[in-house]
PDB file of C-alpha atoms in Angstrom:
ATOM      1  CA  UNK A  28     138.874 119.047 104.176  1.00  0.00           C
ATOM      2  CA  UNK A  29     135.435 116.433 103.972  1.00  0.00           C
ATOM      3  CA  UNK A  30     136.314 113.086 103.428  1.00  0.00           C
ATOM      4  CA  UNK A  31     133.602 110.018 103.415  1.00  0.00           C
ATOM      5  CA  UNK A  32     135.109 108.718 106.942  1.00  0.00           C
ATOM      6  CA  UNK A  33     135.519 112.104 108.621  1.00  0.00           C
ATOM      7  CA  UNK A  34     132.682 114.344 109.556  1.00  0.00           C
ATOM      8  CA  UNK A  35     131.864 117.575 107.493  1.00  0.00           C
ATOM      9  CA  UNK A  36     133.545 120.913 109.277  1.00  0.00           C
ATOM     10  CA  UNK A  37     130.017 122.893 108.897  1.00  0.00           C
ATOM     11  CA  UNK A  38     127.421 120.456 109.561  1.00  0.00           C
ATOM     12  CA  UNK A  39     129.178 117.739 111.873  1.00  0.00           C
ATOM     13  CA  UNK A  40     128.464 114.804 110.023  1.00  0.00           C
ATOM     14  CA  UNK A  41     129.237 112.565 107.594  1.00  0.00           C
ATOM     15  CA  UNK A  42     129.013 113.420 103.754  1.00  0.00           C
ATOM     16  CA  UNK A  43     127.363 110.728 101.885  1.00  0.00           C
ATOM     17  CA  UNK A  44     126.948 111.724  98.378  1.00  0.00           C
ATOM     18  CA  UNK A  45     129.945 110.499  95.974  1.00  0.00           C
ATOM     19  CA  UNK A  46     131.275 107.335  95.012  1.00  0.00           C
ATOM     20  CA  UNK A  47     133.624 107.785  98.031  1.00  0.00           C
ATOM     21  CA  UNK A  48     130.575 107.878 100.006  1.00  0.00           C
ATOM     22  CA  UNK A  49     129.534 104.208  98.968  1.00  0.00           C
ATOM     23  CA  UNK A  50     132.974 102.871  99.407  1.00  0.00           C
ATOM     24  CA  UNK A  51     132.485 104.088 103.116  1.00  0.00           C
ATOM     25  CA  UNK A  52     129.421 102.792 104.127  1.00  0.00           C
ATOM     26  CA  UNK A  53     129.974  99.419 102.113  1.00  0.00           C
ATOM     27  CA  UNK A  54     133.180  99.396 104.559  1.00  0.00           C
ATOM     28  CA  UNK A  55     131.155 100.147 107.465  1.00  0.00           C
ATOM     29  CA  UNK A  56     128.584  97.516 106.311  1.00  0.00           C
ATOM     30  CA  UNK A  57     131.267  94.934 106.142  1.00  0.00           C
ATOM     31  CA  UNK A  58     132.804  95.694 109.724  1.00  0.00           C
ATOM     32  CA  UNK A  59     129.788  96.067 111.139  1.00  0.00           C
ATOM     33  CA  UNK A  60     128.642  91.737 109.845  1.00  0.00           C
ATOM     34  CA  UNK A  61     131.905  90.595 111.348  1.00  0.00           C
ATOM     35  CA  UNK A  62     131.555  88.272 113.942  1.00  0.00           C
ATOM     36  CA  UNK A  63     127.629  87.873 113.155  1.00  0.00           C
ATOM     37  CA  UNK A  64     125.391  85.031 111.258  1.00  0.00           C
ATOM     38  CA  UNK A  65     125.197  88.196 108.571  1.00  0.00           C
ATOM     39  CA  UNK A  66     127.298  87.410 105.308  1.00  0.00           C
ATOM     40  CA  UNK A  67     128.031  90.787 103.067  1.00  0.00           C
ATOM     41  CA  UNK A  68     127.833  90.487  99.619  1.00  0.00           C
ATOM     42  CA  UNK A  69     129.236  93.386  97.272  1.00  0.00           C
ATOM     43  CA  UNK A  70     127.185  94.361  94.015  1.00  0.00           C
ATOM     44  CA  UNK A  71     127.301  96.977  91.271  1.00  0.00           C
ATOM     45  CA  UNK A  72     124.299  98.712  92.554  1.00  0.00           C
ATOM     46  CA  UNK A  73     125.162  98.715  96.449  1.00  0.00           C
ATOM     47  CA  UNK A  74     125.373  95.694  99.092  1.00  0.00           C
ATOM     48  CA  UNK A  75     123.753  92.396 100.226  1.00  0.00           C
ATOM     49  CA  UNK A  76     123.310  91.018 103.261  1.00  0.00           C
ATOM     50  CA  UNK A  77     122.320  87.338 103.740  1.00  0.00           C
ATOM     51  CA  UNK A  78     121.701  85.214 107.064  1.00  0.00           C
ATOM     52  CA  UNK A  79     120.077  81.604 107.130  1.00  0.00           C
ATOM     53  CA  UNK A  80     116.747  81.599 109.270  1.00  0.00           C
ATOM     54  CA  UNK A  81     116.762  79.330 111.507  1.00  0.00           C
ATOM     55  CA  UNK A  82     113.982  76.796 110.864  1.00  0.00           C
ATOM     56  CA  UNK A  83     112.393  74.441 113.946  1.00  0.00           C
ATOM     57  CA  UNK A  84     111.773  71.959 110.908  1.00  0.00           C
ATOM     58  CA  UNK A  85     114.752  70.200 109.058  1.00  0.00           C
ATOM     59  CA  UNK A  86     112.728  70.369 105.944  1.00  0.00           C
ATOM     60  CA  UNK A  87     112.226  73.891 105.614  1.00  0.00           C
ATOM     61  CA  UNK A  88     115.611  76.370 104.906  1.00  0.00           C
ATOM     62  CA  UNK A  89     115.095  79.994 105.024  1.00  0.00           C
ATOM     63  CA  UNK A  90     117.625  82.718 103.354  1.00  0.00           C
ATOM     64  CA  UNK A  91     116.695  86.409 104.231  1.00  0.00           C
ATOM     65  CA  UNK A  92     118.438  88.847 102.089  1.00  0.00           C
ATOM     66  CA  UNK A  93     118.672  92.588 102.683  1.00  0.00           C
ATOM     67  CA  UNK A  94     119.064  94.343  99.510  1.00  0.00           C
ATOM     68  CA  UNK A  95     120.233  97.334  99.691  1.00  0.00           C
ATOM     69  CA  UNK A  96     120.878  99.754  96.761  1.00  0.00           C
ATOM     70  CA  UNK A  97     122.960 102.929  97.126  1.00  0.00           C
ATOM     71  CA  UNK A  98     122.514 106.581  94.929  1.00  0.00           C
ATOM     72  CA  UNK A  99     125.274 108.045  95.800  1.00  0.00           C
ATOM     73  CA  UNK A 100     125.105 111.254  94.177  1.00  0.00           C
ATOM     74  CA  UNK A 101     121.930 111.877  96.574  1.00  0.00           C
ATOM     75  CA  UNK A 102     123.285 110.447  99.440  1.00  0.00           C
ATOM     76  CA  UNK A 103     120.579 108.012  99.691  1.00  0.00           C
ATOM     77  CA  UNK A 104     119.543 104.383  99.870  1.00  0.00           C
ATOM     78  CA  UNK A 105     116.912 101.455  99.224  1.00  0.00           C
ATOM     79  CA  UNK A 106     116.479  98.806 101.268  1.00  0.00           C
ATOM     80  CA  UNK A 107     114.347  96.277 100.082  1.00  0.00           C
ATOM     81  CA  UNK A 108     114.259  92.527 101.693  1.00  0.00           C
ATOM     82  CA  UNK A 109     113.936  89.209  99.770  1.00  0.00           C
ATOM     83  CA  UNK A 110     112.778  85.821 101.750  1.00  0.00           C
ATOM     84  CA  UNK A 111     113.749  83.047  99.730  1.00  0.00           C
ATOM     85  CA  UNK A 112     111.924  79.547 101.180  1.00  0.00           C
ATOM     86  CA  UNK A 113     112.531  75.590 100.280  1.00  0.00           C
ATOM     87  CA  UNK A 114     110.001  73.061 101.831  1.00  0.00           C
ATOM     88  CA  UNK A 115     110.775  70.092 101.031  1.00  0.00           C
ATOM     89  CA  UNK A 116     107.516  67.891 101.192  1.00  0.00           C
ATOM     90  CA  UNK A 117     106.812  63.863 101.457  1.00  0.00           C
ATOM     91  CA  UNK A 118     107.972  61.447  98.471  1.00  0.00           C
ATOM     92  CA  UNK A 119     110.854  63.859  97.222  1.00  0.00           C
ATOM     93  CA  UNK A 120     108.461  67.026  96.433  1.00  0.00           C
ATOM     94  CA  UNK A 121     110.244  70.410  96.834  1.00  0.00           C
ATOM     95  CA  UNK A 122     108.742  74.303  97.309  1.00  0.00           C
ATOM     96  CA  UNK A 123     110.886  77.354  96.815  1.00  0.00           C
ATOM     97  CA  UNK A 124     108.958  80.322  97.258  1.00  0.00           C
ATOM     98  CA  UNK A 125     110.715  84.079  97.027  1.00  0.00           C
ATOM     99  CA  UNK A 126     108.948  87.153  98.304  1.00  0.00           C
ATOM    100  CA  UNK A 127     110.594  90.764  97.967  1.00  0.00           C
ATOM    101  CA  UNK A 128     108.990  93.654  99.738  1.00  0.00           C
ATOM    102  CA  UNK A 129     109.136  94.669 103.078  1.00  0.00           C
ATOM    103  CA  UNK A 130     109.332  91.563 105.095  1.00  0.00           C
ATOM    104  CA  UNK A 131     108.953  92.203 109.086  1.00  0.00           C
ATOM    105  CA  UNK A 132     108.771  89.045 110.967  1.00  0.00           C
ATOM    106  CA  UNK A 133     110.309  86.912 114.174  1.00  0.00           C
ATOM    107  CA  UNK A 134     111.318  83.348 114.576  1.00  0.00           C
ATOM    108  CA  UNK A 135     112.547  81.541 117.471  1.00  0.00           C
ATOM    109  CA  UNK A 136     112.149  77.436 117.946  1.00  0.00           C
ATOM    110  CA  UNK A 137     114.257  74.983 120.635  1.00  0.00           C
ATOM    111  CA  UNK A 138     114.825  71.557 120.384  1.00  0.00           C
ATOM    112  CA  UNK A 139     112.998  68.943 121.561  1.00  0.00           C
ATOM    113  CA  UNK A 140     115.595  67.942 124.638  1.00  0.00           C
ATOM    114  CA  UNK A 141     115.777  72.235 125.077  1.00  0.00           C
ATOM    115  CA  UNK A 142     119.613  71.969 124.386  1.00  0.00           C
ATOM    116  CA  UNK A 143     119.495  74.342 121.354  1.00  0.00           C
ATOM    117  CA  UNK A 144     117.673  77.360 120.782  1.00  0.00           C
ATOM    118  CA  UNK A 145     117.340  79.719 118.248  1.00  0.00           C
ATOM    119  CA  UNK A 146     115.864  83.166 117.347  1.00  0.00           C
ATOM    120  CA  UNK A 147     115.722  85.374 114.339  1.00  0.00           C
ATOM    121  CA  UNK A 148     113.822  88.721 114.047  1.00  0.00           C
ATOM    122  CA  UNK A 149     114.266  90.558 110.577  1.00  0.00           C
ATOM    123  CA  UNK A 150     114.221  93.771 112.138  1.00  0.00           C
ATOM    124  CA  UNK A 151     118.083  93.041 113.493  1.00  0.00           C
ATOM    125  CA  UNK A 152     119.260  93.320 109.992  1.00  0.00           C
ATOM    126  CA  UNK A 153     117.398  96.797 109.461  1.00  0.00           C
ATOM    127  CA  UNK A 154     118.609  98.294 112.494  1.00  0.00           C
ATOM    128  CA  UNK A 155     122.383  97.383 111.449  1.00  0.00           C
ATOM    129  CA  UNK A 156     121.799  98.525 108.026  1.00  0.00           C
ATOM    130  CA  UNK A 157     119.745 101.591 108.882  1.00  0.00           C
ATOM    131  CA  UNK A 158     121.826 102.580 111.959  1.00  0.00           C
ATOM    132  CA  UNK A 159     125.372 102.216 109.723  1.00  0.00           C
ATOM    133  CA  UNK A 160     123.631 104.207 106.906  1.00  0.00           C
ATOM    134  CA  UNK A 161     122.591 107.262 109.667  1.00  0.00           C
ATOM    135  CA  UNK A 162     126.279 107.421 111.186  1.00  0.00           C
ATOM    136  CA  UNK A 163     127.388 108.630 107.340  1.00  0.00           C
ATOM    137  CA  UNK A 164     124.837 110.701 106.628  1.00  0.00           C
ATOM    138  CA  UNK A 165     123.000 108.497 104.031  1.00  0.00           C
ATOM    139  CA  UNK A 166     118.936 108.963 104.283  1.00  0.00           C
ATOM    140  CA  UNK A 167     116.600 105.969 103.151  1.00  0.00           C
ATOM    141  CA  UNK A 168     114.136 106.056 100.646  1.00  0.00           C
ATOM    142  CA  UNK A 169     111.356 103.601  99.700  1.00  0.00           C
ATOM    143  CA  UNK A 170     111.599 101.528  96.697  1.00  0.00           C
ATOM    144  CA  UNK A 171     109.430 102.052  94.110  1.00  0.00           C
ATOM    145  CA  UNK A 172     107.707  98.905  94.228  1.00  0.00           C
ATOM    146  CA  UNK A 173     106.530  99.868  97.589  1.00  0.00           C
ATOM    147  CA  UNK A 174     105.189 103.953  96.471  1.00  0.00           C
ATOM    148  CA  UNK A 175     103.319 101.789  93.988  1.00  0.00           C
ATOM    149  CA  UNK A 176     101.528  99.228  96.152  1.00  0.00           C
ATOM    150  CA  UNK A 177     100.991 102.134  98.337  1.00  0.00           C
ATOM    151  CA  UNK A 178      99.099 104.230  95.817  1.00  0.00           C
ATOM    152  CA  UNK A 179      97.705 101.347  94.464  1.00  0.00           C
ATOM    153  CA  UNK A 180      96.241 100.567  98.148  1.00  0.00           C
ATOM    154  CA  UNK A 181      95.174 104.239  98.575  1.00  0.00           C
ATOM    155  CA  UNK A 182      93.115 103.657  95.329  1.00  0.00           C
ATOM    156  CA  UNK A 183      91.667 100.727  96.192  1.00  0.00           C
ATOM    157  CA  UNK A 184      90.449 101.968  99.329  1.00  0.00           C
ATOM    158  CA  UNK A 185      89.009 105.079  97.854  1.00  0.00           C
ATOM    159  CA  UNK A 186      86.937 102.874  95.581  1.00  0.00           C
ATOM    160  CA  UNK A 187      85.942 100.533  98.328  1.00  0.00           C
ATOM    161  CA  UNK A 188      84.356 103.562 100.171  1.00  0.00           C
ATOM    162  CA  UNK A 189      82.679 105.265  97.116  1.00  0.00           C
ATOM    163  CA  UNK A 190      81.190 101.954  96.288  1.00  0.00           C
ATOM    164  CA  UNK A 191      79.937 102.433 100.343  1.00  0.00           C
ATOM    165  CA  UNK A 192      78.237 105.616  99.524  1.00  0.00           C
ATOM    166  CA  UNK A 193      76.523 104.646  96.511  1.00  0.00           C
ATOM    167  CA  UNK A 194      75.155 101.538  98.288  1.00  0.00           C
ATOM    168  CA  UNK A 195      74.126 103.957 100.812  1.00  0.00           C
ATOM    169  CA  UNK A 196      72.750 105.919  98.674  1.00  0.00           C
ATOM    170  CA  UNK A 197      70.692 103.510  96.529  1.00  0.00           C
ATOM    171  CA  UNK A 198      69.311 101.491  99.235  1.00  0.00           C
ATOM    172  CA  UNK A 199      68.422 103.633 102.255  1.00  0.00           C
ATOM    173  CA  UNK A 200      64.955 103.811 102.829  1.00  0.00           C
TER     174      UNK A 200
END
């Protein structure tokens, strides 16, 4: 018998596709934040999880959020991160800027008498995710946000070097 926590008798791993499936790796997810700055947050679509950036500057807060989105009829999953930013600026000015995408970046500051120190790299959070996600079988997709900047970039590019050419073409002697 293949259940969602036991591995499949022909294939030796995990079956990911069902709603049983989801329940399993959101379970895994979970366990696997315990203990960690990571906070899991269930949704209808698949699972969150949010840790605080640590900032060298007490007026900037960071949130990173790893969205990730389950199919669980195809045994797959999205994983799409969301940086969420407040500055907060002289004379009671604020700035909250939120970029979703890909985000792959590292942090680290100390304090000034080199008591404290602190380190984030976003890649952490897409190793947990990613390397809970493998043990049951599920297989990531991209987002389709990011197929369409990347065939949008393609594009661009192929434009950039046609209008090359034609220079070439127009000007050489």
């Amino acid at each position: 018998m293949n259940d969602a926590s036991g591995p499949d008798d022909r294939s030796g791993r995990n079956d990911a596709a069902g709603p049983r499936g989801a329940e399993a790796l959101r379970a895994r997810a979970e366990a696997a934040t315990t203990g960690t700055p990571y906070r899991y947050r269930w949704t209808e679509p698949g699972f969150d999880l949010v840790v605080d950036v640590p900032q060298p500057s007490g007026r900037v807060t960071q949130v990173h959020t790893y969205r990730v989105r389950l199919r669980p009829a195809e045994g797959t999953f999205t994983l799409t991160d969301v940086v969420r930013t407040h500055e907060r600026g002289p004379f009671g000015t604020t700035q909250k800027t939120v970029e979703s995408g890909r985000a792959r970046y590292r942090t680290w500051s100390r304090s000034l008498d080199g008591t404290e120190r602190h380190s984030f790299s976003s890649a952490e959070g897409h190793r947990l995710i990613r390397g809970v996600a493998q043990e049951l079988g599920w297989r990531e997709t991209r987002p389709a946000t990011e197929k369409a900047a990347l065939v949008a970039g393609a594009l661009g590019g192929l434009i950039a070097v046609g209008t090359l050419v034609a220079l070439a073409v127009v000007f050489w002697p």
